[in-house]
mmCIF file of C-alpha atoms in Angstrom:
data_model
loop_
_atom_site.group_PDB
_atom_site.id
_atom_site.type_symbol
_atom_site.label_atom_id
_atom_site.label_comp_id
_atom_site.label_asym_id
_atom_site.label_seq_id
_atom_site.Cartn_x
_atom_site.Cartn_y
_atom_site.Cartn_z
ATOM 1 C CA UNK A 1 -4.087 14.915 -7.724
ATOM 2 C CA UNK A 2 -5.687 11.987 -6.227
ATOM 3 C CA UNK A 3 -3.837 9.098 -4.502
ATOM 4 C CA UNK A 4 -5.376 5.952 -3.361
ATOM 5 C CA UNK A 5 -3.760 4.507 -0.027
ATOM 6 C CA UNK A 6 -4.825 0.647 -0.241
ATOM 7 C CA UNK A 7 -3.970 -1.512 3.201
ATOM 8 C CA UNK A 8 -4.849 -4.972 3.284
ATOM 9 C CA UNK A 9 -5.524 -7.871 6.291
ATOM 10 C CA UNK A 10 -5.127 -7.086 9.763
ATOM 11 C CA UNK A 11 -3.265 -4.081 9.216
ATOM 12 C CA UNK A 12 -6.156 -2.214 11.051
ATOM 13 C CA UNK A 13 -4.219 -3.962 14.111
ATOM 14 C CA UNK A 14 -1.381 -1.414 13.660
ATOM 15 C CA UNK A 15 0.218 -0.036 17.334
ATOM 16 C CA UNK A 16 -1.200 -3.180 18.565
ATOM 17 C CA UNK A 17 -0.085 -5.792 16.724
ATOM 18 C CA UNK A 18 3.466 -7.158 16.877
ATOM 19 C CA UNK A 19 4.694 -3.844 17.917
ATOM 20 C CA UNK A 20 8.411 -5.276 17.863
ATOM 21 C CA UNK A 21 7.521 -5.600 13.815
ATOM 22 C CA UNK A 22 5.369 -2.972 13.135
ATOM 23 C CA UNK A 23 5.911 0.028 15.427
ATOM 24 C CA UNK A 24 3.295 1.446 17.946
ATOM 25 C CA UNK A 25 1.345 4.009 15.582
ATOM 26 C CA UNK A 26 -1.892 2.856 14.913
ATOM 27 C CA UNK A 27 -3.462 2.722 11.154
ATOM 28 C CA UNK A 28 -5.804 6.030 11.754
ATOM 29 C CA UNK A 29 -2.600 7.829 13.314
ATOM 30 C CA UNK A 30 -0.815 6.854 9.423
ATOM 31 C CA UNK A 31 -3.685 7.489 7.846
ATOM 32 C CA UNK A 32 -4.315 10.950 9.473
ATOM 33 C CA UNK A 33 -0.072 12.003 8.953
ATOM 34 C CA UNK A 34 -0.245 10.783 5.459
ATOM 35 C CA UNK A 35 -3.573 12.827 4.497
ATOM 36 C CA UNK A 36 -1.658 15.880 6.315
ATOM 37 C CA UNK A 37 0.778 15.063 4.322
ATOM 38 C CA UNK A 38 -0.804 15.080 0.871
ATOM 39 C CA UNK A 39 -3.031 17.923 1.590
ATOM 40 C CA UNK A 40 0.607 20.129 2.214
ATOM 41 C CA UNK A 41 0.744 18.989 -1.463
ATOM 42 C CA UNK A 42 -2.232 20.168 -2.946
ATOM 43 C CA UNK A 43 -2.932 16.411 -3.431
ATOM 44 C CA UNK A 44 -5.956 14.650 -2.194
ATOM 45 C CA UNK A 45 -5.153 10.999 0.100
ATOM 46 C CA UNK A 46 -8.344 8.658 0.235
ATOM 47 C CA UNK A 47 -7.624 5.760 2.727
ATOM 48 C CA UNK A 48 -8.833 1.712 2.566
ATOM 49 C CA UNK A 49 -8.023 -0.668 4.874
ATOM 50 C CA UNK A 50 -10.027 -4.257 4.234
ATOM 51 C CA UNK A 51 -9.626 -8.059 5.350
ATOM 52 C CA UNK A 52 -11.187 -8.890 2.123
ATOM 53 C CA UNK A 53 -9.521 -9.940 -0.993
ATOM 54 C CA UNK A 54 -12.473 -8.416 -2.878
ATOM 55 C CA UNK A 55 -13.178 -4.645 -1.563
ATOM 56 C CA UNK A 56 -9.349 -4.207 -2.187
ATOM 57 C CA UNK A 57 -10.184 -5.189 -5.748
ATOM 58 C CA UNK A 58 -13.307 -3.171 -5.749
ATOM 59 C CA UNK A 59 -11.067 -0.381 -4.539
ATOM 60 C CA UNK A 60 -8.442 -1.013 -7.016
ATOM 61 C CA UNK A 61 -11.250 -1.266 -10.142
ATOM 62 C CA UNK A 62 -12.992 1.920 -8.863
ATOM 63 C CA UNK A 63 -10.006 4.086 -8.738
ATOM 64 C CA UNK A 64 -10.449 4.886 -12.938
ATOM 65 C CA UNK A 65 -13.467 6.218 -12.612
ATOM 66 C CA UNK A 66 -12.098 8.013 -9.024
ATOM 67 C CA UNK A 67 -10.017 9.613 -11.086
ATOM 68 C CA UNK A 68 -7.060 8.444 -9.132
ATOM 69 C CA UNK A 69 -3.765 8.947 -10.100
ATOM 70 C CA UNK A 70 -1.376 6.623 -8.353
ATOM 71 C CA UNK A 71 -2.031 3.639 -5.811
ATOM 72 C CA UNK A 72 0.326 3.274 -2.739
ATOM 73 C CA UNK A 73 -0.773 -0.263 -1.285
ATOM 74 C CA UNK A 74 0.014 -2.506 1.193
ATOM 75 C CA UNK A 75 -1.008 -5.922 0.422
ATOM 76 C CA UNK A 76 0.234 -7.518 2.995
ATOM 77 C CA UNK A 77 -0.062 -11.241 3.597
ATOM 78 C CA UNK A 78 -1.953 -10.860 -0.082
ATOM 79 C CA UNK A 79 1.563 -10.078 -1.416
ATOM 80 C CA UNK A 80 2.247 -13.420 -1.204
ATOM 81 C CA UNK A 81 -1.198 -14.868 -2.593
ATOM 82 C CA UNK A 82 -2.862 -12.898 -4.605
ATOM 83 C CA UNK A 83 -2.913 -12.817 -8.766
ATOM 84 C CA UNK A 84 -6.013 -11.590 -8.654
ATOM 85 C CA UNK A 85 -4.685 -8.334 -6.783
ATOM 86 C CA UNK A 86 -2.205 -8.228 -9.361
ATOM 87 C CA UNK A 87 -4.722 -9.099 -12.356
ATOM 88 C CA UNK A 88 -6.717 -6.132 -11.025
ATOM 89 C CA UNK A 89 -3.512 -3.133 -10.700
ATOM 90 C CA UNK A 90 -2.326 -4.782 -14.120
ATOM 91 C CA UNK A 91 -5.970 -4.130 -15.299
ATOM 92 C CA UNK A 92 -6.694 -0.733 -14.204
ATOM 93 C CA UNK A 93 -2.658 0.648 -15.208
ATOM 94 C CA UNK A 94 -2.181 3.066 -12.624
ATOM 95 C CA UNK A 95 0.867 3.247 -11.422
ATOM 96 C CA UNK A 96 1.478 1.878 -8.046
ATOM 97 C CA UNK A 97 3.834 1.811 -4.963
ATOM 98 C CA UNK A 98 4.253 -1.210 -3.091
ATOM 99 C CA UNK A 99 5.128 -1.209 0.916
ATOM 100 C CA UNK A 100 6.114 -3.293 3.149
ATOM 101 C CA UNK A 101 6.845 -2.106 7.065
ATOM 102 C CA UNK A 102 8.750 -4.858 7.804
ATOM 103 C CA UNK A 103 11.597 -6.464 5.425
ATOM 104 C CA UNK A 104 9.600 -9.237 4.250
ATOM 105 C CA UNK A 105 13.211 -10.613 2.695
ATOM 106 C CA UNK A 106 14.521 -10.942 6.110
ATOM 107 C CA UNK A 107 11.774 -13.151 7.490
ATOM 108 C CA UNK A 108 9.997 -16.349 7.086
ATOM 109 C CA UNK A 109 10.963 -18.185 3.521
ATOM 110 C CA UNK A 110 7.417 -17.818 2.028
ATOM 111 C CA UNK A 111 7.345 -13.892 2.671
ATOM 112 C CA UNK A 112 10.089 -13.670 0.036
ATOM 113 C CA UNK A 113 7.869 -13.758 -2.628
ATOM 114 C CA UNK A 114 5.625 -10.853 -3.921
ATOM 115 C CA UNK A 115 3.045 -11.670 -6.889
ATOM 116 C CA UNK A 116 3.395 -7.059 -7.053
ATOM 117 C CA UNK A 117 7.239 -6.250 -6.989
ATOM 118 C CA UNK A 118 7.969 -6.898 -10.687
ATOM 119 C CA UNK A 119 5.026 -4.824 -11.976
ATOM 120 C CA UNK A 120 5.102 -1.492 -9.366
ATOM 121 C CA UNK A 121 7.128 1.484 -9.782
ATOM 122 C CA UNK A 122 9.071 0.594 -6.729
ATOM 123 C CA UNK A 123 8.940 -0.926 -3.517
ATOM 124 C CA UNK A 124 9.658 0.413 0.024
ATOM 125 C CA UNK A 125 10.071 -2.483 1.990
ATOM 126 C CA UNK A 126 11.408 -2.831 5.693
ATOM 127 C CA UNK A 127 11.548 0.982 6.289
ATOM 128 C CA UNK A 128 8.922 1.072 9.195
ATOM 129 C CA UNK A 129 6.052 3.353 8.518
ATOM 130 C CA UNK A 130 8.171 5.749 7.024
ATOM 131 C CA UNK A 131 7.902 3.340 3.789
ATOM 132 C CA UNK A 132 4.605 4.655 3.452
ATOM 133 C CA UNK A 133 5.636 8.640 3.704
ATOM 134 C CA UNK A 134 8.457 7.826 1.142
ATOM 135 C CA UNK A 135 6.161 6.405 -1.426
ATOM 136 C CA UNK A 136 3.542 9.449 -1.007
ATOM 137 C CA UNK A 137 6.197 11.752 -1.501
ATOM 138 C CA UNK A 138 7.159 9.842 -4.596
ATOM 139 C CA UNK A 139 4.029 9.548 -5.992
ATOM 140 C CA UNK A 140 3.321 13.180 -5.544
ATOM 141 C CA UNK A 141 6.604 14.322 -7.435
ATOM 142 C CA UNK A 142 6.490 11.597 -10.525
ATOM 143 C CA UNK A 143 2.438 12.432 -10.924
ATOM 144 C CA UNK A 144 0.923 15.153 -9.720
ATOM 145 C CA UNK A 145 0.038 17.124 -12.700
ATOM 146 C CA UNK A 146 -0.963 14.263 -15.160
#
């Protein structure tokens, strides 16, 4: 089974970055746990992180013909912007996980909103990185086998 791990902007500042927010391990540290991770699974993890609006699209388009099976993305500060991100999961219909490391419902009033939330199979939001290792693992038992 193939899973696509999508992060969008300035998450590649992970372990650096607001550390009080986001935790010390950096992106290629998740990255490198999650793949682990998947591999103990028989599953296959391939990893994006952009700044750009449109490779996470690209990324999102190409997964049909990746043969990918679920998304587990990121958007972050896209969450909050971006129809076309959710023009482009709602075009493709794979199922995706959203997550959020911090609990964007606990911070500033225009975090509370996410363009994603109503149309994934479930969110993991304010869990640390841990969000990310919950929606793997969920991923891998709802879909591995399709």
């Amino acid at each position: 089974m193939n899973i696509l791990l999508i992060n969008g902007p300035n998450l590649n500042l992970l372990g650096r970055r607001e550390t009080d927010l986001y935790g010390d391990t950096t992106l290629i540290e998740l990255e490198s746990n999650l793949q682990l991770m998947a591999k103990s699974h028989g599953c296959m993890l391939e990893c994006l992180q952009s700044n750009a609006e449109h490779h996470l699209i690209d990324a999102i388009h190409n997964a049909t013909t990746d043969n990918i099976k679920a998304i587990i993305i990121n958007p972050a500060a896209y969450t909050h912007t971006s129809i076309a991100i959710r023009d482009a999961l709602l075009g493709v219909n794979i199922p995706f996980y959203e997550v959020h490391i911090s609990d964007i419902y606990s911070r500033e009033k225009f975090r509370h909103f996410s363009y994603l939330s109503d149309i994934a199979e479930k969110v993991f939001c304010g869990l640390g990185i841990k969000g990310y290792e919950e929606a793997l693992l969920e991923a891998i038992s709802k879909y591995k086998g399709i």
